[in-house]
Short mmCIF file of N, CA, C and O in Angstrom, two decimals:
data_model
loop_
_atom_site.label_atom_id
_atom_site.label_comp_id
_atom_site.label_asym_id
_atom_site.label_seq_id
_atom_site.Cartn_x
_atom_site.Cartn_y
_atom_site.Cartn_z
N MET A 890 0.77 -1.24 0.05
CA MET A 890 0.02 0.00 0.06
C MET A 890 0.84 1.23 0.09
O MET A 890 1.84 1.16 0.91
N GLY A 891 0.48 2.29 -0.66
CA GLY A 891 1.19 3.41 -0.92
C GLY A 891 0.86 4.42 0.29
O GLY A 891 0.06 4.23 1.17
N LYS A 892 1.84 5.29 0.50
CA LYS A 892 1.68 6.33 1.41
C LYS A 892 0.46 7.31 1.13
O LYS A 892 0.38 7.48 -0.15
N PRO A 893 -0.03 7.86 2.11
CA PRO A 893 -1.24 8.87 1.70
C PRO A 893 -0.69 9.99 0.68
O PRO A 893 -1.66 10.36 0.04
N ASN A 894 0.61 10.23 0.75
CA ASN A 894 0.82 11.50 -0.16
C ASN A 894 1.29 10.72 -1.66
O ASN A 894 1.58 11.66 -2.52
N ASP A 895 1.14 9.63 -1.72
CA ASP A 895 1.27 8.99 -3.21
C ASP A 895 0.25 9.17 -4.16
O ASP A 895 0.47 8.77 -5.24
N SER A 896 -0.98 9.55 -3.78
CA SER A 896 -2.13 9.83 -4.73
C SER A 896 -1.77 10.90 -5.76
O SER A 896 -1.14 11.91 -5.24
N PRO A 897 -2.33 10.66 -6.88
CA PRO A 897 -2.02 11.81 -7.79
C PRO A 897 -2.72 13.09 -7.24
O PRO A 897 -3.96 13.10 -6.89
N ARG A 898 -2.10 14.30 -7.66
CA ARG A 898 -2.86 15.53 -7.20
C ARG A 898 -3.84 15.97 -8.32
O ARG A 898 -3.71 15.69 -9.55
N LEU A 899 -5.01 16.28 -7.81
CA LEU A 899 -6.25 16.70 -8.70
C LEU A 899 -5.97 18.16 -8.99
O LEU A 899 -5.75 18.88 -8.14
N ARG A 900 -6.21 18.36 -10.34
CA ARG A 900 -6.16 19.84 -10.74
C ARG A 900 -7.30 20.57 -10.45
O ARG A 900 -8.45 19.84 -10.45
N ARG A 901 -7.28 21.84 -10.29
CA ARG A 901 -8.44 22.69 -10.07
C ARG A 901 -8.91 22.84 -11.40
O ARG A 901 -8.50 23.17 -12.26
N PRO A 902 -10.47 22.67 -11.36
CA PRO A 902 -11.03 22.82 -12.64
C PRO A 902 -11.08 24.30 -12.87
O PRO A 902 -10.93 25.20 -12.14
N THR A 903 -11.16 24.57 -14.28
CA THR A 903 -11.09 25.94 -14.76
C THR A 903 -12.67 26.64 -14.51
O THR A 903 -13.56 25.56 -14.38
N GLU A 904 -12.61 27.89 -14.84
CA GLU A 904 -13.90 28.61 -14.53
C GLU A 904 -14.90 27.94 -15.50
O GLU A 904 -16.12 27.83 -15.30
N ALA A 905 -14.41 27.86 -16.93
CA ALA A 905 -15.55 27.28 -17.84
C ALA A 905 -15.77 25.90 -17.53
O ALA A 905 -17.04 25.56 -17.78
N GLU A 906 -15.14 25.07 -17.01
CA GLU A 906 -15.43 23.77 -16.50
C GLU A 906 -16.61 23.74 -15.37
O GLU A 906 -17.63 22.99 -15.42
N ILE A 907 -16.32 24.69 -14.66
CA ILE A 907 -17.10 24.87 -13.30
C ILE A 907 -18.57 25.36 -13.89
O ILE A 907 -19.63 24.90 -13.54
N ASP A 908 -18.49 26.39 -14.78
CA ASP A 908 -19.74 26.85 -15.43
C ASP A 908 -20.54 25.72 -16.03
O ASP A 908 -21.75 25.60 -16.00
N HIS A 909 -19.83 24.87 -16.88
CA HIS A 909 -20.45 23.58 -17.84
C HIS A 909 -21.04 22.82 -16.75
O HIS A 909 -22.11 22.43 -16.78
N ALA A 910 -20.38 22.42 -15.71
CA ALA A 910 -20.95 21.61 -14.66
C ALA A 910 -22.11 22.24 -14.04
O ALA A 910 -22.98 21.26 -13.86
N ALA A 911 -22.17 23.59 -13.66
CA ALA A 911 -23.37 24.04 -13.04
C ALA A 911 -24.45 24.15 -13.93
O ALA A 911 -25.73 23.77 -13.82
N ASP A 912 -24.21 24.29 -15.25
CA ASP A 912 -25.28 24.08 -16.32
C ASP A 912 -25.82 22.95 -16.37
O ASP A 912 -27.09 22.65 -16.50
N VAL A 913 -24.98 21.80 -16.32
CA VAL A 913 -25.58 20.30 -16.51
C VAL A 913 -26.33 20.14 -15.40
O VAL A 913 -27.21 19.52 -15.47
N LEU A 914 -25.84 20.55 -14.06
CA LEU A 914 -26.65 20.27 -12.91
C LEU A 914 -28.02 20.92 -13.07
O LEU A 914 -29.05 20.25 -12.44
N SER A 915 -28.11 22.07 -13.54
CA SER A 915 -29.17 22.77 -13.73
C SER A 915 -30.21 22.09 -14.50
O SER A 915 -31.31 22.03 -14.19
N LEU A 916 -29.71 21.60 -15.62
CA LEU A 916 -30.44 20.80 -16.52
C LEU A 916 -30.97 19.66 -15.94
O LEU A 916 -32.27 19.12 -16.20
N LEU A 917 -30.32 18.82 -15.09
CA LEU A 917 -30.56 17.67 -14.31
C LEU A 917 -31.43 17.76 -13.30
O LEU A 917 -31.99 16.77 -12.64
N SER A 918 -31.71 19.13 -12.89
CA SER A 918 -32.56 19.25 -11.60
C SER A 918 -34.26 19.32 -12.06
O SER A 918 -34.87 19.55 -11.06
N ASP A 919 -34.20 19.18 -13.22
CA ASP A 919 -35.71 19.08 -13.58
C ASP A 919 -36.22 17.60 -13.77
O ASP A 919 -35.69 16.67 -14.31
N ARG A 920 -37.42 17.34 -13.01
CA ARG A 920 -38.08 16.00 -13.01
C ARG A 920 -38.48 15.43 -14.31
O ARG A 920 -37.97 14.29 -14.75
N THR A 921 -38.76 16.30 -15.29
CA THR A 921 -39.30 15.70 -16.53
C THR A 921 -37.92 15.54 -17.34
O THR A 921 -37.92 14.37 -18.04
N ARG A 922 -36.83 16.26 -17.19
CA ARG A 922 -35.69 16.07 -18.18
C ARG A 922 -35.01 14.69 -17.54
O ARG A 922 -34.51 13.96 -18.24
N LEU A 923 -35.12 14.37 -16.19
CA LEU A 923 -34.61 13.34 -15.58
C LEU A 923 -35.27 12.03 -16.15
O LEU A 923 -34.69 11.10 -16.41
N GLY A 924 -36.66 12.31 -16.27
CA GLY A 924 -37.37 10.97 -16.83
C GLY A 924 -37.13 10.98 -18.35
O GLY A 924 -37.21 9.70 -18.81
N ILE A 925 -37.06 11.96 -19.15
CA ILE A 925 -36.65 11.61 -20.49
C ILE A 925 -35.16 10.94 -20.59
O ILE A 925 -35.23 10.02 -21.30
N ILE A 926 -34.35 11.24 -19.79
CA ILE A 926 -32.99 10.67 -19.95
C ILE A 926 -33.03 9.34 -19.41
O ILE A 926 -32.42 8.42 -20.23
N ALA A 927 -34.06 8.97 -18.49
CA ALA A 927 -34.19 7.52 -17.97
C ALA A 927 -34.75 6.63 -19.18
O ALA A 927 -34.27 5.58 -19.41
N ILE A 928 -35.75 7.22 -19.87
CA ILE A 928 -36.25 6.54 -20.74
C ILE A 928 -35.22 6.38 -22.13
O ILE A 928 -35.15 5.28 -22.66
N LEU A 929 -34.49 7.42 -22.29
CA LEU A 929 -33.49 7.27 -23.29
C LEU A 929 -32.27 6.23 -23.12
O LEU A 929 -31.77 5.51 -23.84
N LEU A 930 -31.99 6.14 -21.83
CA LEU A 930 -31.03 5.37 -21.22
C LEU A 930 -31.29 3.89 -21.28
O LEU A 930 -30.60 2.88 -21.26
N SER A 931 -32.83 3.67 -21.37
CA SER A 931 -33.21 2.26 -21.72
C SER A 931 -32.67 1.50 -22.98
O SER A 931 -32.80 0.22 -22.99
N GLY A 932 -32.17 2.42 -23.78
CA GLY A 932 -31.72 1.89 -25.17
C GLY A 932 -32.57 1.61 -26.19
O GLY A 932 -32.24 1.49 -27.28
N ASP A 933 -33.99 1.69 -25.91
CA ASP A 933 -35.00 1.61 -27.06
C ASP A 933 -35.15 2.72 -27.87
O ASP A 933 -35.20 3.74 -27.17
N GLU A 934 -35.26 2.62 -29.16
CA GLU A 934 -35.52 3.67 -30.14
C GLU A 934 -37.06 4.12 -29.55
O GLU A 934 -37.98 3.44 -29.36
N THR A 935 -37.16 5.50 -29.51
CA THR A 935 -38.49 6.03 -28.99
C THR A 935 -38.79 7.26 -29.67
O THR A 935 -37.65 8.00 -29.98
N SER A 936 -40.07 7.63 -29.60
CA SER A 936 -40.41 9.04 -30.53
C SER A 936 -40.62 9.97 -29.13
O SER A 936 -40.96 9.60 -28.19
N VAL A 937 -40.82 11.26 -29.80
CA VAL A 937 -41.07 12.41 -28.80
C VAL A 937 -42.45 12.05 -28.13
O VAL A 937 -42.74 12.29 -27.09
N GLY A 938 -43.54 11.52 -29.12
CA GLY A 938 -44.75 11.21 -28.74
C GLY A 938 -44.92 10.15 -27.75
O GLY A 938 -45.58 10.06 -26.79
N ASP A 939 -44.03 9.17 -27.84
CA ASP A 939 -43.80 8.14 -26.92
C ASP A 939 -43.38 8.55 -25.67
O ASP A 939 -43.96 8.26 -24.37
N ILE A 940 -42.26 9.49 -25.61
CA ILE A 940 -41.92 9.93 -24.32
C ILE A 940 -42.82 10.65 -23.71
O ILE A 940 -43.07 10.62 -22.51
N ALA A 941 -43.66 11.57 -24.32
CA ALA A 941 -44.69 12.40 -23.94
C ALA A 941 -45.74 11.50 -23.16
O ALA A 941 -46.19 11.92 -22.17
N ARG A 942 -46.22 10.37 -23.90
CA ARG A 942 -47.03 9.48 -23.32
C ARG A 942 -46.73 8.77 -22.16
O ARG A 942 -47.41 8.91 -21.05
N ARG A 943 -45.29 8.44 -22.11
CA ARG A 943 -44.89 7.76 -20.84
C ARG A 943 -44.69 8.64 -19.83
O ARG A 943 -44.86 8.27 -18.57
N LEU A 944 -44.57 9.75 -19.91
CA LEU A 944 -44.31 10.77 -18.85
C LEU A 944 -45.61 11.64 -18.65
O LEU A 944 -45.52 12.55 -17.57
N ASP A 945 -46.64 11.31 -19.32
CA ASP A 945 -47.90 12.15 -19.14
C ASP A 945 -47.62 13.59 -19.05
O ASP A 945 -48.06 14.33 -18.41
N ARG A 946 -47.05 14.05 -20.13
CA ARG A 946 -46.87 15.32 -20.66
C ARG A 946 -47.00 15.83 -21.94
O ARG A 946 -47.04 15.00 -22.89
N PRO A 947 -47.33 16.98 -22.31
CA PRO A 947 -47.60 17.27 -23.83
C PRO A 947 -46.35 17.26 -24.60
O PRO A 947 -45.29 17.53 -24.32
N VAL A 948 -46.48 16.81 -25.82
CA VAL A 948 -45.51 16.74 -26.77
C VAL A 948 -44.52 18.08 -27.00
O VAL A 948 -43.31 17.96 -26.84
N PRO A 949 -45.34 19.23 -27.02
CA PRO A 949 -44.47 20.42 -27.27
C PRO A 949 -43.45 20.58 -25.95
O PRO A 949 -42.42 20.97 -26.14
N ALA A 950 -43.99 20.33 -24.89
CA ALA A 950 -43.19 20.34 -23.49
C ALA A 950 -41.95 19.42 -23.64
O ALA A 950 -40.83 19.74 -23.33
N ILE A 951 -42.22 18.11 -24.08
CA ILE A 951 -41.07 17.27 -24.24
C ILE A 951 -40.11 17.56 -25.34
O ILE A 951 -38.85 17.61 -25.04
N SER A 952 -40.71 18.38 -26.28
CA SER A 952 -39.67 18.65 -27.40
C SER A 952 -38.76 19.84 -26.69
O SER A 952 -37.60 20.05 -27.06
N GLN A 953 -39.40 20.86 -25.95
CA GLN A 953 -38.61 21.90 -25.65
C GLN A 953 -37.77 21.52 -24.50
O GLN A 953 -36.37 21.75 -24.54
N HIS A 954 -38.05 20.28 -23.68
CA HIS A 954 -36.90 19.70 -22.71
C HIS A 954 -35.82 19.14 -23.59
O HIS A 954 -34.72 19.23 -23.08
N LEU A 955 -36.22 18.47 -24.66
CA LEU A 955 -35.09 17.64 -25.42
C LEU A 955 -34.19 18.62 -25.91
O LEU A 955 -33.02 18.55 -26.11
N ALA A 956 -34.87 19.91 -26.34
CA ALA A 956 -33.79 20.94 -27.00
C ALA A 956 -32.98 21.57 -25.88
O ALA A 956 -31.69 21.77 -26.32
N LYS A 957 -33.32 21.70 -24.54
CA LYS A 957 -32.52 21.95 -23.74
C LYS A 957 -31.45 20.98 -23.30
O LYS A 957 -30.32 21.39 -23.09
N LEU A 958 -31.84 19.82 -23.30
CA LEU A 958 -30.82 18.64 -23.12
C LEU A 958 -29.96 18.58 -24.26
O LEU A 958 -28.63 18.44 -24.07
N LYS A 959 -30.28 18.74 -25.55
CA LYS A 959 -29.40 18.84 -26.55
C LYS A 959 -28.33 19.98 -26.59
O LYS A 959 -27.31 20.01 -26.83
N GLY A 960 -29.04 21.03 -26.01
CA GLY A 960 -28.06 22.39 -26.04
C GLY A 960 -26.95 22.19 -24.90
O GLY A 960 -25.90 22.72 -25.03
N GLY A 961 -27.41 21.23 -23.89
CA GLY A 961 -26.30 21.02 -22.83
C GLY A 961 -25.54 19.94 -23.29
O GLY A 961 -24.74 19.43 -22.38
N ARG A 962 -25.74 19.46 -24.38
CA ARG A 962 -24.72 18.31 -24.92
C ARG A 962 -25.05 16.95 -23.91
O ARG A 962 -24.10 16.18 -23.70
N LEU A 963 -26.20 16.83 -23.45
CA LEU A 963 -26.87 15.48 -22.90
C LEU A 963 -27.35 14.39 -23.40
O LEU A 963 -27.45 13.33 -23.22
N VAL A 964 -27.93 15.04 -24.79
CA VAL A 964 -28.64 14.05 -25.79
C VAL A 964 -28.11 14.29 -27.10
O VAL A 964 -27.69 15.43 -27.25
#
């Protein structure tokens, strides 16, 4: 076993990386967007209409949430 000081030193994130992390966390703080991600992670191809039905939300709302997730490079 190594000494406690043998661990690699973590670098401090840049301001841009911190901003990006805050943006991603903000996107993930929405229940509908988390539901969309869960559905997409299931691996099955699905349509916006199917996602809307499964989450009991209107199609335009799901489209707007998907656009935000795409803008945040999460989908």
